[in-house]
CSV table of C-alpha atoms and ligand atoms in Angstrom, one decimal:
chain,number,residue,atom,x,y,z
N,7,UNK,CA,21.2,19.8,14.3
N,8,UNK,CA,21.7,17.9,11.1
N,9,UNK,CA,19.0,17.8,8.4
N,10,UNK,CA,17.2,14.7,8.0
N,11,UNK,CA,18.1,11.9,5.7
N,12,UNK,CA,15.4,12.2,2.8
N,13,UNK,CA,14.5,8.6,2.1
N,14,UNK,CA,14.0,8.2,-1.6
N,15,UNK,CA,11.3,5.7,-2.2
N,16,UNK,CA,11.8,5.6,-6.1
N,17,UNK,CA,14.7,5.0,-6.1
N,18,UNK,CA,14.4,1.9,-3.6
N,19,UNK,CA,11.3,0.5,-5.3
N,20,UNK,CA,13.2,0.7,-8.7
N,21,UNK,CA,16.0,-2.2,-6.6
N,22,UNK,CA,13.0,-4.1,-5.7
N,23,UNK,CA,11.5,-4.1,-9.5
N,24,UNK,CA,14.7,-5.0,-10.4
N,25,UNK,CA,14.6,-8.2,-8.9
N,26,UNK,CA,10.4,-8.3,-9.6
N,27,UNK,CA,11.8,-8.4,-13.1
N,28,UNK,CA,14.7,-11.2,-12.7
N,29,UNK,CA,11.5,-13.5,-11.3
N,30,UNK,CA,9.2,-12.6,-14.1
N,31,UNK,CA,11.6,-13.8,-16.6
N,32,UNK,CA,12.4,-16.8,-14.9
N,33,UNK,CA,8.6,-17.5,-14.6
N,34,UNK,CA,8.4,-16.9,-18.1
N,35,UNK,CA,10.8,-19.3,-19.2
N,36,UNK,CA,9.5,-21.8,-17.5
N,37,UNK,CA,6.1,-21.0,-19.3
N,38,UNK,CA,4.2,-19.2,-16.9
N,39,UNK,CA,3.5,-15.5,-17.8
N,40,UNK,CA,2.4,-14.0,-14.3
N,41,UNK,CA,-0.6,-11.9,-14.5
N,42,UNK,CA,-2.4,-9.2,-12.5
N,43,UNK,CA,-6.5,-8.2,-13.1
N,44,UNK,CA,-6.8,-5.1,-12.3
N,45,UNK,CA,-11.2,-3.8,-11.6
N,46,UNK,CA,-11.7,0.0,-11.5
N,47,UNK,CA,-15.6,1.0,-11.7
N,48,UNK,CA,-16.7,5.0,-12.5
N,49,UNK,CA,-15.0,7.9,-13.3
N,50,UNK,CA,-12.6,8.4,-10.4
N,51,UNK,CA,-9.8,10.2,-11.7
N,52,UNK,CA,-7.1,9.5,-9.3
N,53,UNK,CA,-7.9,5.7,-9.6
N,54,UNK,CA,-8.0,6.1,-13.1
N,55,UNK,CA,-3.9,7.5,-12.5
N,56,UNK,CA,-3.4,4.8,-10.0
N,57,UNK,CA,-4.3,1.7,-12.7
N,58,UNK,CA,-2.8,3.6,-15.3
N,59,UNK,CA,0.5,3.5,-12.9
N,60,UNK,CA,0.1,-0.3,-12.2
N,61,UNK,CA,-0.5,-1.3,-15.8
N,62,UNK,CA,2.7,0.6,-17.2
N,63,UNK,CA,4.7,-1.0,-14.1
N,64,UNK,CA,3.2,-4.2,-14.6
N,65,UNK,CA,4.7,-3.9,-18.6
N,66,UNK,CA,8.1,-2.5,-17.4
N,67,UNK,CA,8.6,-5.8,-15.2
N,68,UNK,CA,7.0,-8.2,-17.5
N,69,UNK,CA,3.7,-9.1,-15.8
N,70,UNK,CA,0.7,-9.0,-18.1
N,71,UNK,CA,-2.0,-7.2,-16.9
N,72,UNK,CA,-5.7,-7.1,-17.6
N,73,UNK,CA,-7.9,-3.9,-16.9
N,74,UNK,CA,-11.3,-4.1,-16.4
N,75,UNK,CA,-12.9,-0.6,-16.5
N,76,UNK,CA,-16.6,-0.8,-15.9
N,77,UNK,CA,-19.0,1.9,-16.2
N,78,UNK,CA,-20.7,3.9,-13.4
N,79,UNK,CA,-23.6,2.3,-13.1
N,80,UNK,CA,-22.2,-1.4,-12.8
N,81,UNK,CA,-24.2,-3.1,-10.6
N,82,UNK,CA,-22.8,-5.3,-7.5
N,83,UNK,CA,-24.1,-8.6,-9.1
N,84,UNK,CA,-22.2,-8.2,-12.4
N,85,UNK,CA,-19.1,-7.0,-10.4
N,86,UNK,CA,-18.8,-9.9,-8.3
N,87,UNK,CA,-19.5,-11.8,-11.5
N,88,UNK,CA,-16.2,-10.8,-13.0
N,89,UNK,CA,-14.1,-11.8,-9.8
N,90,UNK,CA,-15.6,-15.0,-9.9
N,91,UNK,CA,-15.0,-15.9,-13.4
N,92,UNK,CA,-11.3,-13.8,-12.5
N,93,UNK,CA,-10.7,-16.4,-9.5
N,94,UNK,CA,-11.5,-19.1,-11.8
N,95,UNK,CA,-9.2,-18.4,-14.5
N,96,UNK,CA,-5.8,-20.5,-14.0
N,97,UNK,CA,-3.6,-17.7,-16.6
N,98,UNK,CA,-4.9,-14.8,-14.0
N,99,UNK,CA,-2.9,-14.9,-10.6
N,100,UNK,CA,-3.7,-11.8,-9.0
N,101,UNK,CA,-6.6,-9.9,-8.8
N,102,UNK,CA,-7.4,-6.4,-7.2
N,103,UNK,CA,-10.1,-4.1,-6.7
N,104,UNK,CA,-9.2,-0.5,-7.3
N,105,UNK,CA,-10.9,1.6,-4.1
N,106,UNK,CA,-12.9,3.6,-3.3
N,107,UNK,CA,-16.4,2.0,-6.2
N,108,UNK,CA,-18.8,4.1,-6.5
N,109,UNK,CA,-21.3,4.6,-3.6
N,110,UNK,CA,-23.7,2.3,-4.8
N,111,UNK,CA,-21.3,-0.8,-4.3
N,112,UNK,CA,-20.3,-2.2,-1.3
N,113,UNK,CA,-16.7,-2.8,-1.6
N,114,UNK,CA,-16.3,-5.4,1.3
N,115,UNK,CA,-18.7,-7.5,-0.6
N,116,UNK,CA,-15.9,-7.6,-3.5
N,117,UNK,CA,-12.8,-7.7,-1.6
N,118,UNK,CA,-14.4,-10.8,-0.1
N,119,UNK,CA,-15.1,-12.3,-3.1
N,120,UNK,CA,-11.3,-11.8,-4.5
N,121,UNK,CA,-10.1,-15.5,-3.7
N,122,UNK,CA,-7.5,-15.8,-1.1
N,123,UNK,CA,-4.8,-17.0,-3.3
N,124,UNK,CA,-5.0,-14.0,-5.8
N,125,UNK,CA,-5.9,-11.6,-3.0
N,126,UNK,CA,-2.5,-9.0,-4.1
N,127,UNK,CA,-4.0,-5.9,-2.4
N,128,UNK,CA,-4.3,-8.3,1.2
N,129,UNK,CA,-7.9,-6.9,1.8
N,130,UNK,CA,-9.3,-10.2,2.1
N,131,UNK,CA,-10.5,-11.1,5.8
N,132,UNK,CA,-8.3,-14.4,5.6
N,133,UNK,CA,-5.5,-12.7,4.7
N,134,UNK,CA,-6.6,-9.9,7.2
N,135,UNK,CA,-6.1,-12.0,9.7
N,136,UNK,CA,-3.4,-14.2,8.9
N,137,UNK,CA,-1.2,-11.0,9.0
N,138,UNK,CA,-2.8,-10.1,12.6
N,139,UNK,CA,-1.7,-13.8,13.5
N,140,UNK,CA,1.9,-12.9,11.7
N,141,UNK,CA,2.4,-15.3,8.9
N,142,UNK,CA,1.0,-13.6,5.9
N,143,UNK,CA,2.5,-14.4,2.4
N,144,UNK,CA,1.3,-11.7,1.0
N,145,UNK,CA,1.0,-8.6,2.6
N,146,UNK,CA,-0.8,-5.1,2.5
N,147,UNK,CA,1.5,-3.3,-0.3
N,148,UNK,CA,1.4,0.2,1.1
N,149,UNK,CA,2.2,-1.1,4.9
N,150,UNK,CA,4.8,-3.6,3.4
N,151,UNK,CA,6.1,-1.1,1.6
N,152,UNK,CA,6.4,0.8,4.9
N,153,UNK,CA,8.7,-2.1,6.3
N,154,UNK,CA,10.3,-2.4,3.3
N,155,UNK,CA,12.1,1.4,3.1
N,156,UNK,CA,12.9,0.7,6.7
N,157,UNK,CA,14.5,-2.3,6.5
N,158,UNK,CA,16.3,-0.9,3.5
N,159,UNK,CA,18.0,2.3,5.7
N,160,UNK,CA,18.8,0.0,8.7
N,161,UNK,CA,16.2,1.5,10.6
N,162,UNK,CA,15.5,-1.2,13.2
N,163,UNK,CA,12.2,-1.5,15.1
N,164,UNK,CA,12.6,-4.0,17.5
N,165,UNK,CA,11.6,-1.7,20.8
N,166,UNK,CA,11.3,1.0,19.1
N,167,UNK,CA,8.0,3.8,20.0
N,168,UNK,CA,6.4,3.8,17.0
N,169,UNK,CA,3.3,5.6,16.6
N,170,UNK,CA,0.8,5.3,13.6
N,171,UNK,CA,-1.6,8.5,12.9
N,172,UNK,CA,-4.5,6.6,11.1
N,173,UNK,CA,-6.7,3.5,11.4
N,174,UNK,CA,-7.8,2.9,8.6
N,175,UNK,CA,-8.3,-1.2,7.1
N,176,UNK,CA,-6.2,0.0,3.9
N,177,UNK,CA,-3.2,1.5,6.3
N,178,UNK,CA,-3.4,3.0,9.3
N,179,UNK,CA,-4.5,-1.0,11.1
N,180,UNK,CA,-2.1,-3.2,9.4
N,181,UNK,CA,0.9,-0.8,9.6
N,182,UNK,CA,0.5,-0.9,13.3
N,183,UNK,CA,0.1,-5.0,13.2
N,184,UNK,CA,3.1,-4.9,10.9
N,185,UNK,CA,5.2,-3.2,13.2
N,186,UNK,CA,4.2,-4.6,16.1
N,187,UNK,CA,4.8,-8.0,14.3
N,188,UNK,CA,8.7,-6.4,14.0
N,189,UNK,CA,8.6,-6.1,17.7
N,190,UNK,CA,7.5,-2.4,17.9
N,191,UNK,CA,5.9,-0.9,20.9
N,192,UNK,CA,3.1,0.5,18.9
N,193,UNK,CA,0.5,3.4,19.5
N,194,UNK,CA,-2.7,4.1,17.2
N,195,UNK,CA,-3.7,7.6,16.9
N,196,UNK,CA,-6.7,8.5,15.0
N,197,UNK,CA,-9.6,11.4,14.4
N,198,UNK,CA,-10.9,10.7,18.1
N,199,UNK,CA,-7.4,11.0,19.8
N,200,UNK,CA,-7.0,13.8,22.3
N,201,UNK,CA,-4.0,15.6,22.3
N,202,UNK,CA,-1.6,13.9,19.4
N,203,UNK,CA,1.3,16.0,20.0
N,204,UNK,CA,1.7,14.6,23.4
N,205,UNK,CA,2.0,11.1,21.9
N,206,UNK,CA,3.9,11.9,18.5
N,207,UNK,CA,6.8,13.5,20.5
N,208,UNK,CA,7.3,9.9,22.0
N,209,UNK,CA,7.8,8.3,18.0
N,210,UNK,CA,11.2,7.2,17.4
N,211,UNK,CA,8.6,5.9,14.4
N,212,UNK,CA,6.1,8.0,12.8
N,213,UNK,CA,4.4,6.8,10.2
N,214,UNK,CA,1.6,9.5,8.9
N,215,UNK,CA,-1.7,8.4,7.2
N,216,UNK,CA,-4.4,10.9,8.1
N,217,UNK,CA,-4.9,12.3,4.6
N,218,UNK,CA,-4.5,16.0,6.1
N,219,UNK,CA,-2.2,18.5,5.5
N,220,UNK,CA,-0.8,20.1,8.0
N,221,UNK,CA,-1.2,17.9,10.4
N,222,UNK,CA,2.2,17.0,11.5
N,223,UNK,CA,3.8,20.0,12.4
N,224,UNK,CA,7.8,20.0,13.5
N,225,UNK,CA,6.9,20.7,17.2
N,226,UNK,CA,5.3,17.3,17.3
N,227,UNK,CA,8.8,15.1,15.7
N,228,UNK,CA,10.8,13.7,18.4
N,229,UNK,CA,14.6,15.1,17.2
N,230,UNK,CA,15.8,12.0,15.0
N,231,UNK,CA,12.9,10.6,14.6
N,232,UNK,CA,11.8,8.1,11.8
N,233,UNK,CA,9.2,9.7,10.1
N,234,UNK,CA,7.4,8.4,7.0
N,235,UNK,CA,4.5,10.3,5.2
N,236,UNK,CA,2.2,8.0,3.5
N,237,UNK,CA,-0.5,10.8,3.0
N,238,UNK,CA,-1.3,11.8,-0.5
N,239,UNK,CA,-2.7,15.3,-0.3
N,240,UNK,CA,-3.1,18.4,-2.4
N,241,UNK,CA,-1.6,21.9,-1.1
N,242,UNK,CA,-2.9,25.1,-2.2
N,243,UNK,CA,-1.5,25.6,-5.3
N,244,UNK,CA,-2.8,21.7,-6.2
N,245,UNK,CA,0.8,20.2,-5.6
N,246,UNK,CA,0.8,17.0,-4.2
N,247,UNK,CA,1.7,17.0,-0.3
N,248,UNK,CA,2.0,14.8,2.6
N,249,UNK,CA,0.4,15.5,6.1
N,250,UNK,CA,3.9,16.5,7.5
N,251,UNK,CA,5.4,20.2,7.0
N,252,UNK,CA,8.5,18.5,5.4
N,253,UNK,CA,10.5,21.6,5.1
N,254,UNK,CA,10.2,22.1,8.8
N,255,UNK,CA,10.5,18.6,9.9
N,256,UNK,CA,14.0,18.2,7.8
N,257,UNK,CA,15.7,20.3,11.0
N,258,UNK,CA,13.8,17.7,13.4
N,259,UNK,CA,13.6,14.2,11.7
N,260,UNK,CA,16.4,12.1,11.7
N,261,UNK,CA,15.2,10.4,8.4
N,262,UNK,CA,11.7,11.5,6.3
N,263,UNK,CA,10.2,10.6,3.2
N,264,UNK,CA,9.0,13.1,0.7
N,265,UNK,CA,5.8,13.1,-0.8
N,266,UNK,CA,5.8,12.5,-3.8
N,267,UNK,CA,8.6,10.1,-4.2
N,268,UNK,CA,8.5,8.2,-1.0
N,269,UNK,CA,5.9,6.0,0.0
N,270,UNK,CA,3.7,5.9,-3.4
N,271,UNK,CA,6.5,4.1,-5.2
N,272,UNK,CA,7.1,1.4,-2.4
N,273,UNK,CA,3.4,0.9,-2.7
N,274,UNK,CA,2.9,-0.1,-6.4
N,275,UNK,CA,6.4,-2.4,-6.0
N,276,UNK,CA,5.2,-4.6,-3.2
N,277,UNK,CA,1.5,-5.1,-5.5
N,278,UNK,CA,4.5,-6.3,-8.5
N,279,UNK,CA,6.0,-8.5,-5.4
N,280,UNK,CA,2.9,-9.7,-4.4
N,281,UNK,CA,1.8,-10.8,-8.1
N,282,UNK,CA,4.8,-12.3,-8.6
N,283,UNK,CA,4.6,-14.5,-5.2
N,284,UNK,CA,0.9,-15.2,-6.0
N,285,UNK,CA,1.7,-16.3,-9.2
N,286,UNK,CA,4.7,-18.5,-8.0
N,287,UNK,CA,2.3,-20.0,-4.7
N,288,UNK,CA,-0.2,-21.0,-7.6
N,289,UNK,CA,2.2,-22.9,-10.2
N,290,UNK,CA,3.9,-24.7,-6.9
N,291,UNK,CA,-0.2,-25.9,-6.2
N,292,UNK,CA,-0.1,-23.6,-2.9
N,293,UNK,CA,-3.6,-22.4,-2.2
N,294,UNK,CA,-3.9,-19.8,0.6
N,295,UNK,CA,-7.6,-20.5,0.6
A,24,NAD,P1,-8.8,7.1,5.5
A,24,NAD,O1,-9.5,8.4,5.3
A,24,NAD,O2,-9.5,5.9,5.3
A,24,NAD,O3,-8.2,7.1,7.0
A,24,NAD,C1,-7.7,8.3,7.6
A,24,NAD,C2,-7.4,8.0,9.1
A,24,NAD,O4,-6.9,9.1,9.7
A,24,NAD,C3,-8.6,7.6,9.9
A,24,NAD,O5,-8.4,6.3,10.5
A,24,NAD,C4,-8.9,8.7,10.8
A,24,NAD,O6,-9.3,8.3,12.1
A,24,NAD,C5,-7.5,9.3,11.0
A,24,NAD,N1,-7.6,10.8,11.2
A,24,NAD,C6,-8.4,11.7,10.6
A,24,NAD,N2,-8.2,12.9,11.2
A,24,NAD,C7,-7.3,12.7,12.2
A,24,NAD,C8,-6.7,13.6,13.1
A,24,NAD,N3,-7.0,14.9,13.1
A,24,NAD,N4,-5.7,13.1,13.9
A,24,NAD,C9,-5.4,11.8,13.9
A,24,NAD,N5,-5.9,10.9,13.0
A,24,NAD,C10,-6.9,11.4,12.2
A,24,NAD,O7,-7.5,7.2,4.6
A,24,NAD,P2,-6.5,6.0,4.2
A,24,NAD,O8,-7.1,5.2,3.1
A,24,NAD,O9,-6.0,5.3,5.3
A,24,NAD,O10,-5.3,6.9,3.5
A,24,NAD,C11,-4.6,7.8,4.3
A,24,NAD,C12,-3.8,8.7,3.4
A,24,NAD,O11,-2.8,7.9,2.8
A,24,NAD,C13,-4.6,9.3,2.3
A,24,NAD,O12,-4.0,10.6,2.0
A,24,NAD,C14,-4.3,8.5,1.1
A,24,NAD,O13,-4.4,9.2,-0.1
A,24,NAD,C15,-2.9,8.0,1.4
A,24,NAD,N6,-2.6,6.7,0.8
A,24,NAD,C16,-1.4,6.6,0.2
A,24,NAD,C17,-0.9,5.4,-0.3
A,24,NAD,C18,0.4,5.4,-1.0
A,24,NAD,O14,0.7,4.5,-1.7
A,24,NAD,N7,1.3,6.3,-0.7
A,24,NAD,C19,-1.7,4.3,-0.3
A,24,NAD,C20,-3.0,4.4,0.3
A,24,NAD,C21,-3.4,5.6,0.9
């Protein structure tokens, strides 16, 4: 059998920040300079490298951004604080969040206080459920992403088995809505499921978000198979893996993403898309609200 097709997310989110950048400028020249707030609380240090990633995209495609780093012991009162004087600020069109806060924080509190309208990272429960209705403007960037490389390698869902490993609100739940939306039939696997094999082998899709590696052995890939990795893990040696045992599933799959280079780019591309179509629903006088 063939090897799989390695999908390269970088180089598909650099196309998309291409023309992130083209509507930038145009907004610029027409005297809006869109701009992204980006909240990160505590000493996290792979959120510290996720802000750090979406402040030097943010400059690349000519989106201001604003970083509020807040100390440790922030309290939930002077966190919600800053979104609302964030939400009331016309020059700041999207906002986000970075997860997970410290424990002392309840971070549905503070995606619910993120206004509709400048809610980039789609945690909101309005926009929750305007993408489990189907008409979402903006969407969950790492999910969206997901679409995104698909729709970009002509990989068409439309009564395709596609089965999501994860449930989570970030990925694992609007992925499946997402597909589903694109006409998917869609199956949810998670920590509780009982034998996953069984239903992976049925995936023309397989989209991976358990955050274990290992998990997704080669046995378990239908041959040809779709299968996209959006696990960010750490192998033995502290190199940054996916839950899939790529080098195996490249004889199985018929297309796979690497990690890293796959989904992580898509990810921080659709938050730039998003920003930019926040921005653009604001100066038009749209409020998603
Ligand atoms: P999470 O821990 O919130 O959710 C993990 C999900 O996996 C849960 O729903 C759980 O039920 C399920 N699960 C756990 N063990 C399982 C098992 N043995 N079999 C089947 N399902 C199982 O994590 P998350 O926030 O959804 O993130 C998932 C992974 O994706 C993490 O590795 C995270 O780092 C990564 N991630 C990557 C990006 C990106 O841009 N590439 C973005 C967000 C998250």
């Amino acid at each position: 059998m063939a090897m799989a097709k390695i999908i390269d997310g970088k180089k598909i989110a650099e196309e998309l920040l291409k023309s992130v950048r083209a509507d930038a400028e145009k907004l610029n020249a027409e005297g809006t300079k869109p701009c992204l707030a980006v909240i990160i609380a505590g000493e996290n240090p792979a959120s510290k490298v996720y802000v750090r990633n979406k402040k030097l995209t943010c400059e690349r495609v000519g989106i201001r951004s604003l970083e509020f780093a807040l100390p440790e012991e922030t309290t939930q009162a002077e966190l919600l604080a800053l979104v609302e004087k964030l939400n009331n600020d016309p020059s700041v069109h999207g906002i986000l969040c970075q997860h997970p806060l410290p424990g002392h924080l309840d971070e549905r509190k503070v995606f619910d206080a993120i206004s509709p309208s400048k809610d980039v990272d789609a945690f909101h429960p309005i926009t929750v459920g305007r993408v489990v209705i189907g008409n979402a403007a903006l969407l969950p960037c790492t999910p969206a992403g997901v679409m995104e490389m698909l729709r970009h390698e002509g990989i068409s869902v439309p009564g395709k088995r596609c089965v999501v490993i994860g449930r989570s609100n970030i990925v694992g739940k609007p992925m499946a809505l997402m597909l589903l939306a694109a006409d998917g039939t869609v199956t949810v696997c998670h920590s509780k499921t009982v034998n996953l094999k069984e239903l992976t082998l049925q995936a023309d899709i397989l989209v991976c978000a358990a955050g274990i590696r290992g998990l997704v052995t080669a046995d378990m890939i239908k041959p040809g198979a779709a299968v996209i990795d959006v696990s960010i893990n750490r192998d033995g040696e502290g190199k940054l893996c996916g839950d899939v045992d790529f080098n195996a599933a490249l004889n199985v799959a018929g297309a796979i993403t690497p990690v890293p280079g796959g989904v992580g780019p898509m990810t921080i591309a659709m938050l730039m898309r998003n920003t930019i179509l926040s921005c653009k629903l604001q100066v038009t006088g749209c409020n998603l609200g």
